[in-house]
Coordinates of C-alpha atoms in Angstrom, one line a residue:
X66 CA 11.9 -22.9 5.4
X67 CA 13.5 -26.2 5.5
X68 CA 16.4 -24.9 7.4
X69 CA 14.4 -23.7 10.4
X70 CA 12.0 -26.3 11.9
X71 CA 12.2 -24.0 15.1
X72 CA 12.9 -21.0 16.0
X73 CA 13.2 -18.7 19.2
X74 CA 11.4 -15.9 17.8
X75 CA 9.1 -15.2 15.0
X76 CA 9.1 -12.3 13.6
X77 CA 5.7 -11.3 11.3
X78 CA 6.1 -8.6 8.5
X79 CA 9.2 -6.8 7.2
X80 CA 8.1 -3.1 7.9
X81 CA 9.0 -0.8 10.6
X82 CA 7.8 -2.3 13.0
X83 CA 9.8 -5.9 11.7
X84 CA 13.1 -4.5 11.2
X85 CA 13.2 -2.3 14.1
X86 CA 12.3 -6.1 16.0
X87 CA 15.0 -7.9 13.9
X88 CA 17.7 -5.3 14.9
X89 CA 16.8 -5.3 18.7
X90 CA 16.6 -9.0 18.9
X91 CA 20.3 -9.0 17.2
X92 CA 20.9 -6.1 19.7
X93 CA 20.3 -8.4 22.4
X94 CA 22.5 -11.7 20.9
X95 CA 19.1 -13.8 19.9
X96 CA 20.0 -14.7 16.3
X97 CA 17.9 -17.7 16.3
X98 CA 14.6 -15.6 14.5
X99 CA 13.0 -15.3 11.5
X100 CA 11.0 -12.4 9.7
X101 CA 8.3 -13.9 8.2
X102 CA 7.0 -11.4 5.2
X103 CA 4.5 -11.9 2.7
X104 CA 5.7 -10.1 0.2
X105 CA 9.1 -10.0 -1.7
X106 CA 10.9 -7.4 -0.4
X107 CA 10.8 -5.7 3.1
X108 CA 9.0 -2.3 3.1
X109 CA 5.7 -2.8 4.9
X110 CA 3.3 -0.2 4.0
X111 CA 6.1 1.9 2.3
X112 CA 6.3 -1.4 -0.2
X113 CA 2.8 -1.5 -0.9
X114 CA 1.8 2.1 -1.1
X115 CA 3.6 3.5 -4.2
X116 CA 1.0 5.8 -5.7
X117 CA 1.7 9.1 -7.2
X118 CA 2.6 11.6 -4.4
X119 CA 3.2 9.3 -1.4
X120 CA 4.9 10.7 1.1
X121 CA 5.8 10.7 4.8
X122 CA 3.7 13.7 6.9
X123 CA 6.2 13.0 9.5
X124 CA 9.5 15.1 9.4
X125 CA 12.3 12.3 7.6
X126 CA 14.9 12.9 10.9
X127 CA 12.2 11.6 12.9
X128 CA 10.7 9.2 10.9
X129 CA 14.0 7.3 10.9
X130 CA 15.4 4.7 13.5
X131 CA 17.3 6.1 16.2
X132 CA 19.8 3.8 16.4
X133 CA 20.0 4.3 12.4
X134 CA 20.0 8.0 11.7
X135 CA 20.1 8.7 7.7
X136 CA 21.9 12.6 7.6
X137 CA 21.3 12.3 3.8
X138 CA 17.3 12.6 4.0
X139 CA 16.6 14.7 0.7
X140 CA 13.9 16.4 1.9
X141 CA 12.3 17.6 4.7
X142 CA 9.0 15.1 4.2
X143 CA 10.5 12.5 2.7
X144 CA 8.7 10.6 -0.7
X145 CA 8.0 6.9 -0.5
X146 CA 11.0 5.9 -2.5
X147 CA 13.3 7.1 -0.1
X148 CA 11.7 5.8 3.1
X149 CA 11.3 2.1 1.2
X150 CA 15.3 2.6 0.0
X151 CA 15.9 3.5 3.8
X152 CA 14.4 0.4 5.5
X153 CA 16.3 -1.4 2.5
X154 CA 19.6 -0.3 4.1
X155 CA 18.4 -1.0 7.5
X156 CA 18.2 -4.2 6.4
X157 CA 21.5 -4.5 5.0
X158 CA 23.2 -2.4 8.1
X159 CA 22.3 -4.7 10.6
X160 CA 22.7 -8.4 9.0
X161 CA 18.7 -9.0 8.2
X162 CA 19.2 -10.6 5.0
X163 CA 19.9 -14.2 6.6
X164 CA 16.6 -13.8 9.0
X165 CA 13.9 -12.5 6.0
X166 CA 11.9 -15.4 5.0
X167 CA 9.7 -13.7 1.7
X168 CA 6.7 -14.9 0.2
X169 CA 5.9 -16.5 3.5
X170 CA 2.1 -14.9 4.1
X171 CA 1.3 -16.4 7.9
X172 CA -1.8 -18.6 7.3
X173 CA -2.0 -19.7 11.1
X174 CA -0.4 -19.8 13.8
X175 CA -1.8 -21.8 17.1
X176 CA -0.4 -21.7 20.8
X177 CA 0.6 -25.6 21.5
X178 CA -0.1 -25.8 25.2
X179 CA 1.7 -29.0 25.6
X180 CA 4.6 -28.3 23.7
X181 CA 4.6 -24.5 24.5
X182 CA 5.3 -22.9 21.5
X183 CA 3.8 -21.6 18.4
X184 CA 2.9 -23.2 15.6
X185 CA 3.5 -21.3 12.6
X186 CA 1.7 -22.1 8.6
X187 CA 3.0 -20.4 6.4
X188 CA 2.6 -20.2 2.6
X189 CA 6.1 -21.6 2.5
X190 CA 6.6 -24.2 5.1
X191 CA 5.8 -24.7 8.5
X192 CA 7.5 -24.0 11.6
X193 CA 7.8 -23.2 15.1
X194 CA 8.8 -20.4 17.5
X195 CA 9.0 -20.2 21.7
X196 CA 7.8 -16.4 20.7
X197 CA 6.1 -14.6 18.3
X198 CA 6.0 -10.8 17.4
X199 CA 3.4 -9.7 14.8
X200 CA 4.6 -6.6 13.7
X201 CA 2.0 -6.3 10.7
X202 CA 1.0 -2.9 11.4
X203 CA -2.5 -1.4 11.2
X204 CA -2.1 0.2 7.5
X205 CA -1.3 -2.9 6.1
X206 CA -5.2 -4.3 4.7
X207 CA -6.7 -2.4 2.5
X208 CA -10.3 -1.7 3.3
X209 CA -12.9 -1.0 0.0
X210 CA -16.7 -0.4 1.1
X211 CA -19.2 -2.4 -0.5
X212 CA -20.8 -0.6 -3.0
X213 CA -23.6 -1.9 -4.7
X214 CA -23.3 -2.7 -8.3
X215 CA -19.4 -2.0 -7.9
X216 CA -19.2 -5.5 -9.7
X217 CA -21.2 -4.2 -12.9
X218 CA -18.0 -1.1 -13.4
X219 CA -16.7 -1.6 -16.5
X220 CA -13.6 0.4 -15.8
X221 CA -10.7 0.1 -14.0
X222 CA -10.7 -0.2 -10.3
X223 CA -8.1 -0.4 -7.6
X224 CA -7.0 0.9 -4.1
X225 CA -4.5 3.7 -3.4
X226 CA -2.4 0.7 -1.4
X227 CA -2.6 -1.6 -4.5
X228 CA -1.9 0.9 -7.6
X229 CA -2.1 -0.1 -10.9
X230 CA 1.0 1.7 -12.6
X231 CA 0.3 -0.2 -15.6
X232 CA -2.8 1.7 -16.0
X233 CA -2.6 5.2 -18.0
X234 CA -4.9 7.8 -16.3
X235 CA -4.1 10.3 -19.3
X236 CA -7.2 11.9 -20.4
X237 CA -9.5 9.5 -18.0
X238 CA -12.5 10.3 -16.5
X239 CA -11.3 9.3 -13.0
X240 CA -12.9 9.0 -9.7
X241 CA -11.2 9.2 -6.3
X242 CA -13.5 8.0 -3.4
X243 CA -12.0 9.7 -0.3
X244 CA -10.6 12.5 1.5
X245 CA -7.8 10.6 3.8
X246 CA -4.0 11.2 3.8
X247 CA -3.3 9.2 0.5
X248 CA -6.3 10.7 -1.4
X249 CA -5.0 14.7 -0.9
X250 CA -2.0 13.4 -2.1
X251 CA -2.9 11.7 -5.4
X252 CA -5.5 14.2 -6.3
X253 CA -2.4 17.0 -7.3
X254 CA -0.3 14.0 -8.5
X255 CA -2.9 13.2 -11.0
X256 CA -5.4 16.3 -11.7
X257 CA -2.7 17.5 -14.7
X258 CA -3.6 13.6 -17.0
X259 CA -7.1 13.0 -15.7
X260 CA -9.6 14.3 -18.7
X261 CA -12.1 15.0 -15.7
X262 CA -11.5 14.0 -12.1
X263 CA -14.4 14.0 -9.5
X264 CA -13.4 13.4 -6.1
X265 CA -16.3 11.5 -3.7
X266 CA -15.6 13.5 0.0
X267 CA -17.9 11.9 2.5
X268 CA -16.3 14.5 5.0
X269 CA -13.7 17.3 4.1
X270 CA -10.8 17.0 5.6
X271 CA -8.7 19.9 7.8
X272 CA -5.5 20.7 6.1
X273 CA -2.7 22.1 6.8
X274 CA 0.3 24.1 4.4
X275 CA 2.9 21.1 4.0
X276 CA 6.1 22.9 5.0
X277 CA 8.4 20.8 2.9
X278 CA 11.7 21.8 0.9
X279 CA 14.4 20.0 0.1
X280 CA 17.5 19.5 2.8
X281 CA 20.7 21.8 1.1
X282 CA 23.6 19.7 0.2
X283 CA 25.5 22.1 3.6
X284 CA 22.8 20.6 5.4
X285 CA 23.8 17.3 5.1
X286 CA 27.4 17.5 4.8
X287 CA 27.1 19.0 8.5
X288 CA 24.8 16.1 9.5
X289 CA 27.6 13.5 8.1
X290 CA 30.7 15.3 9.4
X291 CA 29.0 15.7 12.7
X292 CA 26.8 13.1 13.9
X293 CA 25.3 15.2 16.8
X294 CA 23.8 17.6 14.6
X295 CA 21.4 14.8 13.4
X296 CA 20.7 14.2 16.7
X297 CA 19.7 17.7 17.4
X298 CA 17.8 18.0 14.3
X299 CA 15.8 14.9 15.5
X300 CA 15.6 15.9 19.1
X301 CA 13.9 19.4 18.3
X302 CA 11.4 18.2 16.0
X303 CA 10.2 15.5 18.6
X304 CA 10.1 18.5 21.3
X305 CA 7.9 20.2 19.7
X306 CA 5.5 17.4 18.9
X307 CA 6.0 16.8 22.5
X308 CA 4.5 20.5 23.0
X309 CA 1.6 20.1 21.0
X310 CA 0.2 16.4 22.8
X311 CA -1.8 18.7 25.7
X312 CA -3.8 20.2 23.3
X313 CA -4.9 17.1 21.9
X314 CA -5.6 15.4 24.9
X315 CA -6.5 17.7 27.5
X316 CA -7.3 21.3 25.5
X317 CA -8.8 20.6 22.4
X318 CA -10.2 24.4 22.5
X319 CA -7.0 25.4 21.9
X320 CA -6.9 24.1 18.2
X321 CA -9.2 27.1 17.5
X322 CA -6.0 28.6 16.3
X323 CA -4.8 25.6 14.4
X324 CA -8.2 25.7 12.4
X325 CA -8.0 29.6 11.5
X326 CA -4.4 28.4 9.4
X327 CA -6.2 25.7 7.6
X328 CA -8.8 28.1 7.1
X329 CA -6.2 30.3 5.5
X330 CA -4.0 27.6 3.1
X331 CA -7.7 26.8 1.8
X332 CA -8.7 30.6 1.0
X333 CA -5.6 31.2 -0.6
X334 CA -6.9 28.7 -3.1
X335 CA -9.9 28.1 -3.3
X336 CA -12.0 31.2 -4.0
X337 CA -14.8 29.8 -5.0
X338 CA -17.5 30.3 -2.1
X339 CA -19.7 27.4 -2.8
X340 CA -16.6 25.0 -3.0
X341 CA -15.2 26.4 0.1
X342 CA -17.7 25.9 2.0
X343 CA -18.1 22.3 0.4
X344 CA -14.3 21.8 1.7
X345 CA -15.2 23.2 5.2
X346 CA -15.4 20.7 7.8
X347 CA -18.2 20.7 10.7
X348 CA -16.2 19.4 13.7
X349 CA -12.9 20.0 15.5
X350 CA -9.4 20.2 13.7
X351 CA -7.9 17.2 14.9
X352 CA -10.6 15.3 15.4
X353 CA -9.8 13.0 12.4
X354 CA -5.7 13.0 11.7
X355 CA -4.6 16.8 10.4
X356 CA -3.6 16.5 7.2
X357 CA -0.3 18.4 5.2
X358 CA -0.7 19.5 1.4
X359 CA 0.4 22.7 -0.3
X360 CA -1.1 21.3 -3.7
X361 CA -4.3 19.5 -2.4
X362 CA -6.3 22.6 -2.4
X363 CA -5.6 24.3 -5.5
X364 CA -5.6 21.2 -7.8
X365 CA -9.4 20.9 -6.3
X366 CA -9.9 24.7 -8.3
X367 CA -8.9 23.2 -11.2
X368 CA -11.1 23.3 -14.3
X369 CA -11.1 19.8 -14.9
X370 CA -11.8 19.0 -11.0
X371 CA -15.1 18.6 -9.7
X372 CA -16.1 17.8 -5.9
X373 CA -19.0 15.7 -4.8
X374 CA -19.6 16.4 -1.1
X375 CA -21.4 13.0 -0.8
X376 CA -20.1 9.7 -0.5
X377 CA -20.4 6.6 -3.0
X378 CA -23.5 5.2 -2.7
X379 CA -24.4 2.7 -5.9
X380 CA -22.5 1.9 -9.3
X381 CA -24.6 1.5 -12.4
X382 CA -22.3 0.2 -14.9
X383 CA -19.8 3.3 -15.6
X384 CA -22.4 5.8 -13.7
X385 CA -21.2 6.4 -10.4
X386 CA -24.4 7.4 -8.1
X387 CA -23.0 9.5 -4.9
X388 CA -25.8 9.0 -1.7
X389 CA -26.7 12.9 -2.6
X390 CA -28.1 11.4 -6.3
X391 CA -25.2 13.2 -7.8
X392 CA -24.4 11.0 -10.9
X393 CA -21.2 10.9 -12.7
X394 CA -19.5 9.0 -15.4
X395 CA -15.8 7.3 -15.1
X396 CA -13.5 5.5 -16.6
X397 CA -11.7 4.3 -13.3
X398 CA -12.5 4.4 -9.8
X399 CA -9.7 4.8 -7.1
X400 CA -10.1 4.1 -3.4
X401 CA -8.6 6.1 -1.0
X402 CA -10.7 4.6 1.4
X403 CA -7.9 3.2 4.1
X404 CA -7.3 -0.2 6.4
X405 CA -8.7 -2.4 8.3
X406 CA -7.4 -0.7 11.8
X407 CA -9.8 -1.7 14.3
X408 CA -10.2 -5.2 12.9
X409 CA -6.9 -6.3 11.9
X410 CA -7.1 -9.6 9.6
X411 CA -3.5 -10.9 11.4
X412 CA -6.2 -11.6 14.6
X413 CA -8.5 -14.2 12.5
X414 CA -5.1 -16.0 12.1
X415 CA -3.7 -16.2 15.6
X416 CA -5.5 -18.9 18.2
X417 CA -5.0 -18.7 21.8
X418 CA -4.4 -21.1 24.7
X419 CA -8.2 -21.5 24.7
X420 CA -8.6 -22.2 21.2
X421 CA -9.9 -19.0 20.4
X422 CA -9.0 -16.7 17.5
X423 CA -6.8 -12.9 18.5
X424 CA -10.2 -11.7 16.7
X425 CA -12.7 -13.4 19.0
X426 CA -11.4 -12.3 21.7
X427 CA -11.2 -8.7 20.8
X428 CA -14.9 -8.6 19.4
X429 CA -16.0 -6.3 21.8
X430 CA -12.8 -4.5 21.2
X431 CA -9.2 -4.4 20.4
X432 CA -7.4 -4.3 23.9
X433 CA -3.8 -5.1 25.4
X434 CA -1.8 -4.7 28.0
X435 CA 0.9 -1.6 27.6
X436 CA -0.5 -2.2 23.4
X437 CA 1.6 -5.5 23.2
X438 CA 0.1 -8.1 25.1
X439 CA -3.3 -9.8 25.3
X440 CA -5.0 -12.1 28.1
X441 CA -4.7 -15.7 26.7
X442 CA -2.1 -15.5 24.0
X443 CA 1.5 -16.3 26.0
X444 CA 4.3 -15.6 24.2
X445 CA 2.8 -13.6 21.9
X446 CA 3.6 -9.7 21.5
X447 CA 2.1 -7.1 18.9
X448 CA 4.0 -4.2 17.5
X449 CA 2.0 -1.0 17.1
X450 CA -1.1 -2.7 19.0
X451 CA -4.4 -1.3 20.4
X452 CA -3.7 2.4 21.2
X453 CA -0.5 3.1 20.6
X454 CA -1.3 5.2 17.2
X455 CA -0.1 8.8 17.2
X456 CA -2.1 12.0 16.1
X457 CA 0.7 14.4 15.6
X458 CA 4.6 12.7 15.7
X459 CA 6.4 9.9 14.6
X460 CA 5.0 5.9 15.0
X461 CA 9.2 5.7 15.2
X462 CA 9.0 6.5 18.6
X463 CA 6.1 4.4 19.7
X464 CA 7.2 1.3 17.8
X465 CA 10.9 1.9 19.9
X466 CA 9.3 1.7 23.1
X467 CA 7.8 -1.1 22.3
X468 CA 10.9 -2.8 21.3
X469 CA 12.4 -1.7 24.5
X470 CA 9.4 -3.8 26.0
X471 CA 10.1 -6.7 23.9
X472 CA 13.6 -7.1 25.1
X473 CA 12.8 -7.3 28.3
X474 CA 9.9 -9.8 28.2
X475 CA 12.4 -11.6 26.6
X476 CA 14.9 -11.5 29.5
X477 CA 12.4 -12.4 31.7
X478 CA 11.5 -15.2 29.7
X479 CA 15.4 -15.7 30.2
X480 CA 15.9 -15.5 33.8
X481 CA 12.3 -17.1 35.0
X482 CA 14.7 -20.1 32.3
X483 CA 13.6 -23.4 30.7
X484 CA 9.9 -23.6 29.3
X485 CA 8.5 -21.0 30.3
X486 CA 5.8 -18.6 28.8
X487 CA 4.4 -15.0 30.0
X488 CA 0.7 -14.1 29.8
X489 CA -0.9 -11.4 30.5
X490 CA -3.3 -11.0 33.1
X491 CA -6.8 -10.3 32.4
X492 CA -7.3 -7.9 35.5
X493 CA -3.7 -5.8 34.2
X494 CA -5.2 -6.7 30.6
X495 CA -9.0 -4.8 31.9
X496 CA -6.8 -2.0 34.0
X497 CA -4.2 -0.3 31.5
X498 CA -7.1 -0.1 28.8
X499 CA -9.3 1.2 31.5
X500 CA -6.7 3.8 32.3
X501 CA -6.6 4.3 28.4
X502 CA -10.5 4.9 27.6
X503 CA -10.4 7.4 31.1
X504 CA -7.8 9.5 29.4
X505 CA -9.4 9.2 26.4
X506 CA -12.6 11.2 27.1
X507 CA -11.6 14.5 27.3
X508 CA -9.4 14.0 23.7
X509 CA -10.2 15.7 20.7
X510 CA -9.9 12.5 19.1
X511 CA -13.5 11.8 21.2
X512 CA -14.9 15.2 21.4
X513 CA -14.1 16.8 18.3
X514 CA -17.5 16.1 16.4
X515 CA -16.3 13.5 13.9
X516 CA -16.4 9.8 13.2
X517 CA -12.7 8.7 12.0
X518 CA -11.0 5.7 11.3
X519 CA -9.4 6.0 15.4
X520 CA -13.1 4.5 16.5
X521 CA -14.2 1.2 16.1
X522 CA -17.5 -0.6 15.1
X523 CA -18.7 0.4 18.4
X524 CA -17.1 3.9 18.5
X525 CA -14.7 3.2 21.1
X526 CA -11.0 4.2 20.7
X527 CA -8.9 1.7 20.3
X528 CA -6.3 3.4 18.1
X529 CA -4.3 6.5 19.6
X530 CA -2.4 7.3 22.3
X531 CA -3.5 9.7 25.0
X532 CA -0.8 11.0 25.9
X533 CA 3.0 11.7 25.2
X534 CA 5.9 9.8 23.6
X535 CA 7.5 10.2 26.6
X536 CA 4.8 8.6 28.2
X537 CA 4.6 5.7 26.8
X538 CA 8.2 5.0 26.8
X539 CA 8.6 5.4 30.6
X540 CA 5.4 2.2 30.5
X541 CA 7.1 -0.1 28.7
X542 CA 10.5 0.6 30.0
X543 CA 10.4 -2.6 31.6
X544 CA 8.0 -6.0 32.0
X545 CA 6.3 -5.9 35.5
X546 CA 5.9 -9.6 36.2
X547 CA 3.0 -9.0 38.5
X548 CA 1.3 -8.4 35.1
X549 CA 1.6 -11.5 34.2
X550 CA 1.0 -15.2 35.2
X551 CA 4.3 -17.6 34.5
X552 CA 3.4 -20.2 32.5
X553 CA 5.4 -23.7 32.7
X554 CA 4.2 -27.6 31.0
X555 CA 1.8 -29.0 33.8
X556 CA 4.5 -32.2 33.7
X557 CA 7.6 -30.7 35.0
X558 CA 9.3 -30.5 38.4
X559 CA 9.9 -26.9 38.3
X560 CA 9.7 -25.8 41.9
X561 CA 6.9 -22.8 41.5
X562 CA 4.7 -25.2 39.0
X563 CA 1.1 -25.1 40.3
X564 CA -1.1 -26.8 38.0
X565 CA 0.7 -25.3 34.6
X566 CA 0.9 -21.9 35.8
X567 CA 3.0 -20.1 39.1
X568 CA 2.3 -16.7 40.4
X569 CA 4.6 -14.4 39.9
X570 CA 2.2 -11.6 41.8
X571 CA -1.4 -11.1 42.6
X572 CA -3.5 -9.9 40.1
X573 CA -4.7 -6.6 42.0
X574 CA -0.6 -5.8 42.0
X575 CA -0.3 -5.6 38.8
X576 CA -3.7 -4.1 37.6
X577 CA -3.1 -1.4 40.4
X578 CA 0.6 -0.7 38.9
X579 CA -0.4 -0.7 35.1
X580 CA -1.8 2.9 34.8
X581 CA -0.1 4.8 37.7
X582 CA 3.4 5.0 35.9
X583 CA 2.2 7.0 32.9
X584 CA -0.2 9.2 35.6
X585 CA -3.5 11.1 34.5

């Protein structure tokens, strides 16, 4: 890190939401950044998740860039290999080798008020940056519950997110703990080696027939020879996405249809009446994210399959105790048991203007204004933030708008000129997530009946969006100023200075503005 003691931006993790920032800055002639990635190749969660089955439950032409279609997707859900050797050529398409910066885990990084910039530690070097954008995405942590006695196992254990390929699951007694998206996707992958695999559901999930099949050689010679047709291809399947939102947000009664399907993919292959009803959840279809599997349902009929419709509750050396009293006996335990969403560790790491940790100051709850800034962090933006997860399309499209946001804070920062910083107001801060948790009540993501992974510790949402992508893209077109106070050294003969910050609008402007463009 030698060679870049300071920077203009710095850039935190290599995934999606890390490249698409890396291209945009480039986009916009700043080349003086750095992507700071922990690992040792770029990937993101699409690195680190390379378990059997792992695939995309987004369609691949709008899972993709849109500045960087791919007409040569193989399939129409797209595998993990693909999407990792996609973000690969990303890199390589747009010049990102010379920014990357791997093995370089952020350790801290602290807001310098009298210098007014970060300070960055890294597990290579240290450094600084006038702005930082942590684009470390919510699916990055892996999150394992602790389970008594989990210590005493003497098998193998690891999480979906951290798979052991070294390990041979042939003939195993195996236990997979969960019933998320990765879990209905390893369970087919490795019912045909396990000797006996029990699967731990604390709640069964809704699932849906995976309409995949792979994309004809025609099919892609067309998209290559005629670049619009990708286009098209990309622009129906957000459309209909699109369509679906209102249900979701404003009609969850109208998923009764949606649940009669699952009903049906899970009849067709499960006849069994006592696991059926086992497999049947209790609260709305979408209430928890709708999951996509052709294989889940009828590897769970196998012989050799067994489901425990209780969670993990104790581990007594290899006899796994489920909270029902159900005891079984394994050789390995898997955990499909997700991420630390609602309490991203990146937070503990990031200290504000008032010496406070990104965490602290979201203890009552992750919130920031438009889900990229927060009150008392200047400079600082977050990719994917608080509520800008998605229930039925592509994180593509949110993590665009955000980069369309991040340009223009960045000409802001460019115009308002010298050393400067942008923070977010804490009325516009309180406002937009007001605005957010209003829209959010009527949601099937709130009403459904369930507890999911969207809610946090105190079962507020802090995850999804409530509304469309279209939505959120018109809110982050552009950086209202009135949002934020203008920051400048307290020593400096900049006209507007008052005391280390100007005005650049009354708080009430901008808390009245941030909701009213997206509407109710």
């Amino acid at each position: 890190m030698a060679e870049h003691k300071h920077v203009r931006v710095a850039v935190v993790g290599s995934g999606f939401g890390g490249l698409g920032a890396a291209v945009r800055l480039r986009r916009e002639g700043i080349t003086d950044f750095v992507v700071l990635e922990r690992a040792g190749s770029v990937g993101g969660t699409w690195r680190d998740n390379s378990y059997p089955g792992c695939a995309c439950d987004v369609p691949s032409h709008l899972y993709s860039f849109s500045f960087a279609p791919h007409p040569d997707w193989p399939r129409a859900f797209s595998g993990q290999r693909h999407i990792r050797a996609y973000l690969e050529r990303v890199a390589d398409t747009f010049g990102l080798r010379p920014h990357l910066r791997f093995d370089s885990e952020v350790r801290r990084m602290t807001w310098d008020a009298e210098k007014f910039r970060w300070e960055i530690e890294t597990a290579s070097g240290n450094l600084s940056a006038d702005v930082v954008v942590s684009a470390t995405g919510p699916l990055s942590d892996p999150k394992v519950p602790d389970i008594p006695g989990l210590d005493t196992f003497p098998g193998k254990v690891f999480h979906s997110a951290r798979w052991d390929h070294d390990y041979d699951l042939t003939g195993k007694r195996v236990a997979m703990i969960g019933t998320g998206a990765s879990a209905i996707q390893i369970v087919p992958a490795i019912q045909p080696k396990a000797g006996r695999l029990t699967l731990f559901q604390r709640t069964p999930a809704w699932v849906m027939p995976r309409m995949d099949r792979a994309i004809s050689g025609a099919e892609r010679l067309l998209h290559r020879a005629v670049p619009a047709t990708t286009k098209l291809r990309r622009g129906l399947l957000w459309g209909m996405r699109e369509l679906q939102v209102q249900a979701f947000t404003k009609h969850p009664e109208e998923l009764g249809f949606v649940e009669k399907i699952a009903k049906l993919n899970m009849a067709r292959a499960v006849k069994d009446p006592a696991l059926r009803a086992k497999l049947t959840p209790d609260y709305r279809i979408g209430c928890k994210r709708i999951l996509l599997s052709s294989e889940y349902y009828p590897a769970l009929a196998q012989p050799n399959v067994d489901v425990v419709a209780s969670g993990l509750s104790e581990v007594r050396g290899s006899t796994l105790v489920a909270a029902d009293g159900t005891e079984t006996e394994a050789d390995a335990i898997i955990f499909g048991t997700g991420f630390h969403v609602t309490d991203m560790p990146i937070a503990e790491r990031v200290v504000g203007a008032d010496g406070h940790t990104l965490a602290e100051t979201w203890k009552g709850g992750m919130e920031a204004l438009r889900g990229a800034t927060a009150a008392g962090f200047p400079n600082f933006m977050t990719v994917i933030g608080p509520n800008t997860g998605l229930g039925n399309s592509s994180m593509i499209l949110m993590i665009e708008s955000q980069l369309n946001y991040l340009a223009d804070y960045l000409r802001q920062l460019h115009v308002l000129g010298g050393r400067v910083a942008l923070d977010a107001r804490p009325a516009a801060v309180e406002s937009w997530n007001h605005m957010v948790q209003e829209r959010m009540k009527r949601t099937v993501w709130n009403t459904g009946g369930c507890t999911s992974w969207y809610l946090d510790a105190s079962g507020r949402n802090t995850t999804v969006w409530p509304g469309t992508t279209a939505e959120f893209r018109r809110a982050t077109r552009r950086v209202d100023l009135a949002e934020y106070e203008v920051l400048r050294p307290a020593a400096t003969d900049h006209p507007s200075s008052t005391g280390g910050r100007s005005v650049a609008g009354s708080p009430s402007a901008g808390a009245g503005k941030s909701g009213a463009e997206v509407g109710a």
